[in-house]
Short mmCIF file of N, CA and C in Angstrom, two decimals:
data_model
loop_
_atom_site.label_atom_id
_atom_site.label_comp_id
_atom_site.label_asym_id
_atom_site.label_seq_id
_atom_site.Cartn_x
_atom_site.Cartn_y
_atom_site.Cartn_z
N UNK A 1 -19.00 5.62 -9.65
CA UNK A 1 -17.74 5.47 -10.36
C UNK A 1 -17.99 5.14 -11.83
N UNK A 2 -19.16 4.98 -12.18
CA UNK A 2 -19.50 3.75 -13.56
C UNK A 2 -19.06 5.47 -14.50
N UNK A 3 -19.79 6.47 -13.81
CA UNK A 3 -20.01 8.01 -14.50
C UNK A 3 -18.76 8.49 -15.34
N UNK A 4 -17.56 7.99 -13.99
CA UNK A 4 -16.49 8.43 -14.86
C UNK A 4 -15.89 7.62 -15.64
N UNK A 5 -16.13 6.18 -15.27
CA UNK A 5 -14.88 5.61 -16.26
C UNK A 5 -15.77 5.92 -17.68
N UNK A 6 -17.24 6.19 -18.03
CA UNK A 6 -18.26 6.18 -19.10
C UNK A 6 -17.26 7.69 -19.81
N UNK A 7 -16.99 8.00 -19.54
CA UNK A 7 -16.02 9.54 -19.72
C UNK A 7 -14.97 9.01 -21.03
N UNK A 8 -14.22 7.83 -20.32
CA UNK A 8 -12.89 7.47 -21.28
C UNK A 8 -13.55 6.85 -22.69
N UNK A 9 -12.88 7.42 -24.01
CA UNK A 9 -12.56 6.39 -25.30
C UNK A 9 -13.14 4.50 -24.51
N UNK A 10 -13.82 4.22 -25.29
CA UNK A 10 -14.06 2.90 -25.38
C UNK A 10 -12.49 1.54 -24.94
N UNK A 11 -11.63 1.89 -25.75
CA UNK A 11 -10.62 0.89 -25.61
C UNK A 11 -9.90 1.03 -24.67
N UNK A 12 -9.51 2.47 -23.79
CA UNK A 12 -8.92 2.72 -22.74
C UNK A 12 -10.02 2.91 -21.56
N UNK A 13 -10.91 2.73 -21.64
CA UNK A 13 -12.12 2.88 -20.75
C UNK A 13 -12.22 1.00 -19.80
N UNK A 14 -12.14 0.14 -21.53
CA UNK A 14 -12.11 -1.20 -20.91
C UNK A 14 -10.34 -1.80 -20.36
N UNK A 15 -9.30 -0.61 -20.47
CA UNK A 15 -8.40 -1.14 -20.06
C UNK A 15 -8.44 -0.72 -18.29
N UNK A 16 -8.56 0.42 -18.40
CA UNK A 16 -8.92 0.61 -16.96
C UNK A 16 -9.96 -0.08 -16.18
N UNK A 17 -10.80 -0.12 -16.58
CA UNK A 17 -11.81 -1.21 -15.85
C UNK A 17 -11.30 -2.44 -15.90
N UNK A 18 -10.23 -2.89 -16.26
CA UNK A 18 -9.89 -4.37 -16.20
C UNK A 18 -8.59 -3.72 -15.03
N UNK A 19 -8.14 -2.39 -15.30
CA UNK A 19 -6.87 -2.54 -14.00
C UNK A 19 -7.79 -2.11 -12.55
N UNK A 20 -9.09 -1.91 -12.55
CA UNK A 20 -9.78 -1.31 -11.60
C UNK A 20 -9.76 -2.80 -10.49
N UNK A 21 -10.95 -3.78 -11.61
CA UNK A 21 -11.11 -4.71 -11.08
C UNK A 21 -9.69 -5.46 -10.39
N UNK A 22 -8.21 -5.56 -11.18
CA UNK A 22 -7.34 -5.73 -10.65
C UNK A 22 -7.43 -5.83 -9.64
N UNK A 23 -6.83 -4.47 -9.32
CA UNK A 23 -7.08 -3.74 -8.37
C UNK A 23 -8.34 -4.00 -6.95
N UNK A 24 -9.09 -4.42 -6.88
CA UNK A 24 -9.90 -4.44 -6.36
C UNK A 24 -9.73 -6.31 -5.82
N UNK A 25 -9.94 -6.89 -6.57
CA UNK A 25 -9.41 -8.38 -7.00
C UNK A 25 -8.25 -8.19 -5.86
N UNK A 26 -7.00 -8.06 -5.91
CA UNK A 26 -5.39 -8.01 -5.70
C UNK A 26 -6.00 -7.53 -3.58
N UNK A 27 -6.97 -6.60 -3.37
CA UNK A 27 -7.08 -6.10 -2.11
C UNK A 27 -7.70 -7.06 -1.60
N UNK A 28 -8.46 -7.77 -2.21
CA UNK A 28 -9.25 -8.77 -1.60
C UNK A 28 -8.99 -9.95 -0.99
N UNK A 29 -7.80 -9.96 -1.84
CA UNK A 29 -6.95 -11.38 -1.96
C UNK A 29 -6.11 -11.25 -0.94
N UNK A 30 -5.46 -10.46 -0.48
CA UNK A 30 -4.08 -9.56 0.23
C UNK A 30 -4.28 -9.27 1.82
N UNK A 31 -3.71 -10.47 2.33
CA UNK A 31 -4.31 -10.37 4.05
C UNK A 31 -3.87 -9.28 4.55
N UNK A 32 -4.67 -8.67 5.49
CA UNK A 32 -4.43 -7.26 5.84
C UNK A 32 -5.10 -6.03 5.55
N UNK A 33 -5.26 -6.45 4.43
CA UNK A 33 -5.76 -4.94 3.56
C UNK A 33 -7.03 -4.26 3.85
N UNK A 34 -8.27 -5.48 4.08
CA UNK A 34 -9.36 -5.16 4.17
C UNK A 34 -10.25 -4.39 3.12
N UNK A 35 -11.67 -3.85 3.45
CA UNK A 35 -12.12 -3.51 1.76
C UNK A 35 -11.33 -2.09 1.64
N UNK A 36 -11.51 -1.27 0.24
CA UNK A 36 -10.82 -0.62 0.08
C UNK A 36 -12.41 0.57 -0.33
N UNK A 37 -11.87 1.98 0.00
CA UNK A 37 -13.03 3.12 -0.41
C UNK A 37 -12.38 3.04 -1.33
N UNK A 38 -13.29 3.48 -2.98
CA UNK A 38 -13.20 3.98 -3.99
C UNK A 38 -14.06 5.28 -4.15
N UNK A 39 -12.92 6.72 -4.66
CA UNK A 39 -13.21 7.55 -4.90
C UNK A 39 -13.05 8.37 -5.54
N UNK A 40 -13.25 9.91 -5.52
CA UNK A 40 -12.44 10.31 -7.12
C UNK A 40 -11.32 11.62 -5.80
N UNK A 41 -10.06 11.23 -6.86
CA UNK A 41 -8.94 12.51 -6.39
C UNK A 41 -8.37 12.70 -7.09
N UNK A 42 -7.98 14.24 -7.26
CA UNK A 42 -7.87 15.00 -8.62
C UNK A 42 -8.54 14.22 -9.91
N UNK A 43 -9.71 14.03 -9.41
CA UNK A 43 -10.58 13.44 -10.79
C UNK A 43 -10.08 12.13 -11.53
N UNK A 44 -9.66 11.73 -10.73
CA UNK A 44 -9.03 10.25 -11.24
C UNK A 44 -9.45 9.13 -10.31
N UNK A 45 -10.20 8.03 -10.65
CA UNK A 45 -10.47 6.84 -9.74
C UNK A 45 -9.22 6.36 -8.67
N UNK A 46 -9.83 6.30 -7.48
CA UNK A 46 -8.92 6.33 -6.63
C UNK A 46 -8.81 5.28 -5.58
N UNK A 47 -8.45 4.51 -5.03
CA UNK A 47 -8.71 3.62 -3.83
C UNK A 47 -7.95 3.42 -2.90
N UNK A 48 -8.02 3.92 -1.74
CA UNK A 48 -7.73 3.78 -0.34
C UNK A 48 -8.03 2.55 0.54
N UNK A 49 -6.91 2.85 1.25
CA UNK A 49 -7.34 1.22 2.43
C UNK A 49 -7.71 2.35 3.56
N UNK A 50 -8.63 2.52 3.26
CA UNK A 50 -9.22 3.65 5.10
C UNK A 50 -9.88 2.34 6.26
N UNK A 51 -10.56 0.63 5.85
CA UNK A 51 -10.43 0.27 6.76
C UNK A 51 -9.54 -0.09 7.65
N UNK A 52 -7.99 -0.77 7.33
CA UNK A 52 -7.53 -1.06 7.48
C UNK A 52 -5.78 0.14 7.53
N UNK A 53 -6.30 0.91 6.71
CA UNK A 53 -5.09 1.83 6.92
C UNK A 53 -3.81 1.09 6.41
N UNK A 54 -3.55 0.25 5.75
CA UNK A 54 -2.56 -0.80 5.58
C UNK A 54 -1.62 0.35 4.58
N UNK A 55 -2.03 0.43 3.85
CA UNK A 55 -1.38 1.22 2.59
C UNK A 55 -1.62 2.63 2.07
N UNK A 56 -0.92 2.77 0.61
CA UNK A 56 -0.62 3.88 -0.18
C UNK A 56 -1.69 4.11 -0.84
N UNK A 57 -2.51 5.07 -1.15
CA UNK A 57 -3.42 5.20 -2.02
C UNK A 57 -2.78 4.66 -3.18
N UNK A 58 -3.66 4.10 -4.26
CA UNK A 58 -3.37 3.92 -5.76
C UNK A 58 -5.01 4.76 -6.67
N UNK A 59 -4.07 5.31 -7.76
CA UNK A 59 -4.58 6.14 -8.60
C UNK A 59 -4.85 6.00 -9.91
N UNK A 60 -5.81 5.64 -10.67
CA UNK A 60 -5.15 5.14 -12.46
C UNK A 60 -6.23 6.35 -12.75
N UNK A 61 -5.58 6.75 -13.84
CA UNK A 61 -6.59 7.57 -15.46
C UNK A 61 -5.49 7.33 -16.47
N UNK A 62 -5.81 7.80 -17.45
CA UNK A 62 -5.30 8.02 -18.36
C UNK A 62 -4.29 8.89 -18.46
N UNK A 63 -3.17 9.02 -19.90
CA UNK A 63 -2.40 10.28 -19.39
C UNK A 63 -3.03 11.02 -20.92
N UNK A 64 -3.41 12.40 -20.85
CA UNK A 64 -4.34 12.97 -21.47
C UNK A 64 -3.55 13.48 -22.44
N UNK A 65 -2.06 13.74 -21.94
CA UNK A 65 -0.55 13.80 -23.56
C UNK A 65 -0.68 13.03 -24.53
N UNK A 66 -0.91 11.46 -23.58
CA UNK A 66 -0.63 10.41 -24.29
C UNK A 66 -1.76 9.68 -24.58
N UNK A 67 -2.73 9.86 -25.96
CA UNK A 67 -4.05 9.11 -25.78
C UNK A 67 -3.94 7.88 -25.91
N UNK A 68 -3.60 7.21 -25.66
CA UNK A 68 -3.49 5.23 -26.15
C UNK A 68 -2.33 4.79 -25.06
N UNK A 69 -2.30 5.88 -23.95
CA UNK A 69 -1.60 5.07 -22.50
C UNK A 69 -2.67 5.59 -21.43
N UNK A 70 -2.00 4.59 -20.49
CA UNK A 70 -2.97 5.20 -19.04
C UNK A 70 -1.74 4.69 -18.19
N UNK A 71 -2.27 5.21 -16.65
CA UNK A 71 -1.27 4.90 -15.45
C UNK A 71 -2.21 4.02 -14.19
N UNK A 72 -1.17 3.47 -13.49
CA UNK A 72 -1.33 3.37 -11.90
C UNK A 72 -0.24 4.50 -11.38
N UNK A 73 -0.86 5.47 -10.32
CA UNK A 73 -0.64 6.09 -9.74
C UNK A 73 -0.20 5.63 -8.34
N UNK A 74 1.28 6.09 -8.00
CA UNK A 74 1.14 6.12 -6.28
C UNK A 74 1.77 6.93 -6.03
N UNK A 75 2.25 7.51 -4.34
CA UNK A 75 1.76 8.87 -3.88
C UNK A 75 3.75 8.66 -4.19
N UNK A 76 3.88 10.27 -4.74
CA UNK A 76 5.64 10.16 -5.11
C UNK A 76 6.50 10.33 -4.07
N UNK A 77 6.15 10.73 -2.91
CA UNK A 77 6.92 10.63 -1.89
C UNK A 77 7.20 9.31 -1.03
N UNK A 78 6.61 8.51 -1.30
CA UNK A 78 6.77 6.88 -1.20
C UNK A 78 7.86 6.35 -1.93
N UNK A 79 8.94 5.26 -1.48
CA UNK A 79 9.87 4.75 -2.53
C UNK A 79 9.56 3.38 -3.24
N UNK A 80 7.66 3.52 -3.73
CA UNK A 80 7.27 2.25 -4.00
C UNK A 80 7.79 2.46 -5.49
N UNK A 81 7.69 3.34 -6.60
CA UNK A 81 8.44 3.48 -7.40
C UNK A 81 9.65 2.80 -7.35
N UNK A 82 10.66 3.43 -6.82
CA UNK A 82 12.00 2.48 -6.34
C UNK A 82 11.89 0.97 -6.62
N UNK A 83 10.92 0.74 -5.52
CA UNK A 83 10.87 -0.80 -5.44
C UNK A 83 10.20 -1.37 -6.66
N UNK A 84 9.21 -0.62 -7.22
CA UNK A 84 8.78 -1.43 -8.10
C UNK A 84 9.84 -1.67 -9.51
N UNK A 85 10.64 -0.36 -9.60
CA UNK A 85 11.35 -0.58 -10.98
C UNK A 85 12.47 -1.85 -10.65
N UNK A 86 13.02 -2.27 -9.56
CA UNK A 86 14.05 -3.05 -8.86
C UNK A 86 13.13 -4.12 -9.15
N UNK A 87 12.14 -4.15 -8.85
CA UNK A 87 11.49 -5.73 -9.03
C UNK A 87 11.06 -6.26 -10.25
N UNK A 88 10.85 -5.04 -11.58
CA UNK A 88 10.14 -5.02 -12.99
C UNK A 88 10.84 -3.93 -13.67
N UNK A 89 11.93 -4.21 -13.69
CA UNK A 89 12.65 -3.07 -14.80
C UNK A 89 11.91 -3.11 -16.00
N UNK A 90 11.34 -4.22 -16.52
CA UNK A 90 10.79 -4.15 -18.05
C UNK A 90 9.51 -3.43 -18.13
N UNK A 91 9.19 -3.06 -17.05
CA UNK A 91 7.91 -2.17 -16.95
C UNK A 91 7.80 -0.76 -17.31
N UNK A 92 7.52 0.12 -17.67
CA UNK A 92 7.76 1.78 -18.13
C UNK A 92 6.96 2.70 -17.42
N UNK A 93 7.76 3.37 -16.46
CA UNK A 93 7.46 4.17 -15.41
C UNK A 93 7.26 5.81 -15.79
N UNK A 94 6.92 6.67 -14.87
CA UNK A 94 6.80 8.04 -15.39
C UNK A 94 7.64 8.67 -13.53
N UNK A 95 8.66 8.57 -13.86
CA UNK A 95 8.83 9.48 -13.05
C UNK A 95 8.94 8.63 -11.88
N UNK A 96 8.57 9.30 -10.77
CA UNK A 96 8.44 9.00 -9.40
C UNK A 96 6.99 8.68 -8.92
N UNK A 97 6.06 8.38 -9.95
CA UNK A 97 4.70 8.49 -9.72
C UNK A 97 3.79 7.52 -10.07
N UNK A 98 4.04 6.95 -10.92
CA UNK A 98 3.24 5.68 -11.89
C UNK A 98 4.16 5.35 -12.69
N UNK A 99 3.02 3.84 -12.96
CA UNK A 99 3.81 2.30 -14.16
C UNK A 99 2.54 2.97 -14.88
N UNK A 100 3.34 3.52 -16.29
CA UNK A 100 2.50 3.48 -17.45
C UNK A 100 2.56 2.54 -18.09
N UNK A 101 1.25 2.39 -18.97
CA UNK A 101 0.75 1.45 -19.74
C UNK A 101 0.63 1.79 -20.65
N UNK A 102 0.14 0.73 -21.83
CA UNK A 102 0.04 0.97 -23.17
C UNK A 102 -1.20 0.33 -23.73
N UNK A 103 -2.48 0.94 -23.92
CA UNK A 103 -3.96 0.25 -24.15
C UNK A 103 -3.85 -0.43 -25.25
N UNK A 104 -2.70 -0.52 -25.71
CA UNK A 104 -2.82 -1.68 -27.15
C UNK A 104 -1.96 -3.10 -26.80
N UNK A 105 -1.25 -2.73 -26.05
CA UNK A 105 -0.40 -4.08 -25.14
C UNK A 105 -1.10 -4.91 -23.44
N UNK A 106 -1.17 -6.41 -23.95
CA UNK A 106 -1.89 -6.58 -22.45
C UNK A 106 -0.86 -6.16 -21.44
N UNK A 107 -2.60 -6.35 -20.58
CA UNK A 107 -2.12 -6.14 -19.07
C UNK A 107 -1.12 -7.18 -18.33
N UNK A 108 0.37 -6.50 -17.71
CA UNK A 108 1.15 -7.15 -17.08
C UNK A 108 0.70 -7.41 -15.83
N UNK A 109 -0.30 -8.38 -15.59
CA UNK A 109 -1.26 -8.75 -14.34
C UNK A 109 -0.54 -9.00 -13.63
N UNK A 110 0.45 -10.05 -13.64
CA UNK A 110 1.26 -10.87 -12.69
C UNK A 110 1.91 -9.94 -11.93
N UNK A 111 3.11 -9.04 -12.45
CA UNK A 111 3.89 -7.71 -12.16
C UNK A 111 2.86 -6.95 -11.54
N UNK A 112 1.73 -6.13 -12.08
CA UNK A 112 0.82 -5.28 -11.41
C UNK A 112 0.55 -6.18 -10.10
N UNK A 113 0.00 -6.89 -9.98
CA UNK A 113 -0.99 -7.47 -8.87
C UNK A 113 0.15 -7.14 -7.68
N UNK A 114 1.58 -7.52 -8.12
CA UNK A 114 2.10 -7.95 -7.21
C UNK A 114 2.79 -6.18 -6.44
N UNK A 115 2.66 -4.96 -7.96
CA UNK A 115 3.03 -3.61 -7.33
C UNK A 115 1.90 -3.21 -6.41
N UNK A 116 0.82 -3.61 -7.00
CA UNK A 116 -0.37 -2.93 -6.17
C UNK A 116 -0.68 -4.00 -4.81
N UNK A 117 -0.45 -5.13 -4.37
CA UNK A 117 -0.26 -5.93 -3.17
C UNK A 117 0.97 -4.85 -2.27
N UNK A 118 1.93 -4.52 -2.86
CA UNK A 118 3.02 -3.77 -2.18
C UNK A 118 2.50 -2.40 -2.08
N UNK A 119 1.60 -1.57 -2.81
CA UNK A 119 1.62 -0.26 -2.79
C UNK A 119 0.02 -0.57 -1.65
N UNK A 120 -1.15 -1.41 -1.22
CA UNK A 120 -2.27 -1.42 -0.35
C UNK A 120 -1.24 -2.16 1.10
N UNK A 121 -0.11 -2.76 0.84
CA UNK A 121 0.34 -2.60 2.47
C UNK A 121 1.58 -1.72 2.99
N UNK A 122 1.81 -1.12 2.38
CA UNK A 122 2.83 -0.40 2.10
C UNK A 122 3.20 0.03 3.86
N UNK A 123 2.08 1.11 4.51
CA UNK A 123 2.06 1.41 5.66
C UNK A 123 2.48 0.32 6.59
N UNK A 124 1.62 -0.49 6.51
CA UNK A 124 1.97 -1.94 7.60
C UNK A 124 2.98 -2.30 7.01
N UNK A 125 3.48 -2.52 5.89
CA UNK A 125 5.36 -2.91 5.94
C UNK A 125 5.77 -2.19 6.71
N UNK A 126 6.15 -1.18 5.73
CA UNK A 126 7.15 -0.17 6.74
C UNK A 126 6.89 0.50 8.23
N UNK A 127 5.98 0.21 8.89
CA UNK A 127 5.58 -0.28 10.31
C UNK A 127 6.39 -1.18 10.48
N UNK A 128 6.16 -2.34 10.25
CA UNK A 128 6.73 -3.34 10.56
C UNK A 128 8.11 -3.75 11.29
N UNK A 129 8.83 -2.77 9.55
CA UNK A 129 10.38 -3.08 9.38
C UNK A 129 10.72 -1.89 10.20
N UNK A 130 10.35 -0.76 11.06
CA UNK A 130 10.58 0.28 12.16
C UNK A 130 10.42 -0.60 13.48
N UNK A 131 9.97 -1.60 13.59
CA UNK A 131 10.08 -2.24 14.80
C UNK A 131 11.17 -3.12 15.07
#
């Protein structure tokens, strides 16, 4: 993984590696989740809960329009979008797909930790709330 993030601009290279670790950090922490595979899909760092199956894949790169933003990605047929703008309207979304960011503004850790805790159990919620 070191190969690709070595790919990005320096300043958006260390923003993603700080939402990676997030990321990684946030699964660890998050009963249920278990470890997470990291891999590449559509060429973008990627991480799955395949032990645990709990959740939504999450996705970050950059957006290559926009050089001085990047994203967290989740899968658009999910209504974690939905939920996340209901819980963080002040956050700036793209669509049905990702919370974009801005590599010159910090990271909204608190808000993230808590989309990406919702987007690695996502499955086991909504399991859940079907029972």
């Amino acid at each position: 993984m070191a190969a690709i993030f070595a790919t990005y601009p320096r300043p958006l290279r260390r923003r993603l590696e700080a939402l990676r670790r997030l990321i990684l950090d946030t699964a660890r922490t998050t009963p249920g989740v278990g470890a997470l595979e990291e891999t590449l899909k559509w060429g973008q760092p990627s991480y799955l809960t395949a032990e645990s199956g709990s959740g939504s894949t999450i996705r970050i790169d950059r957006i290559k329009s926009e050089p001085d933003r990047y994203a967290l990605y989740v899968h658009c047929q999910t209504d974690l979008i939905a939920i996340f703008r209901e819980l963080y309207p002040e956050l700036t979304y793209g669509g049905k797909r990702c919370i974009v960011l801005d590599a010159s503004d910090d990271l909204p850790e608190q808000a993230l930790r808590n989309c990406i805790a919702l987007a690695l159990t996502y499955h086991h919620t909504k399991r859940k709330a079907q029972l």
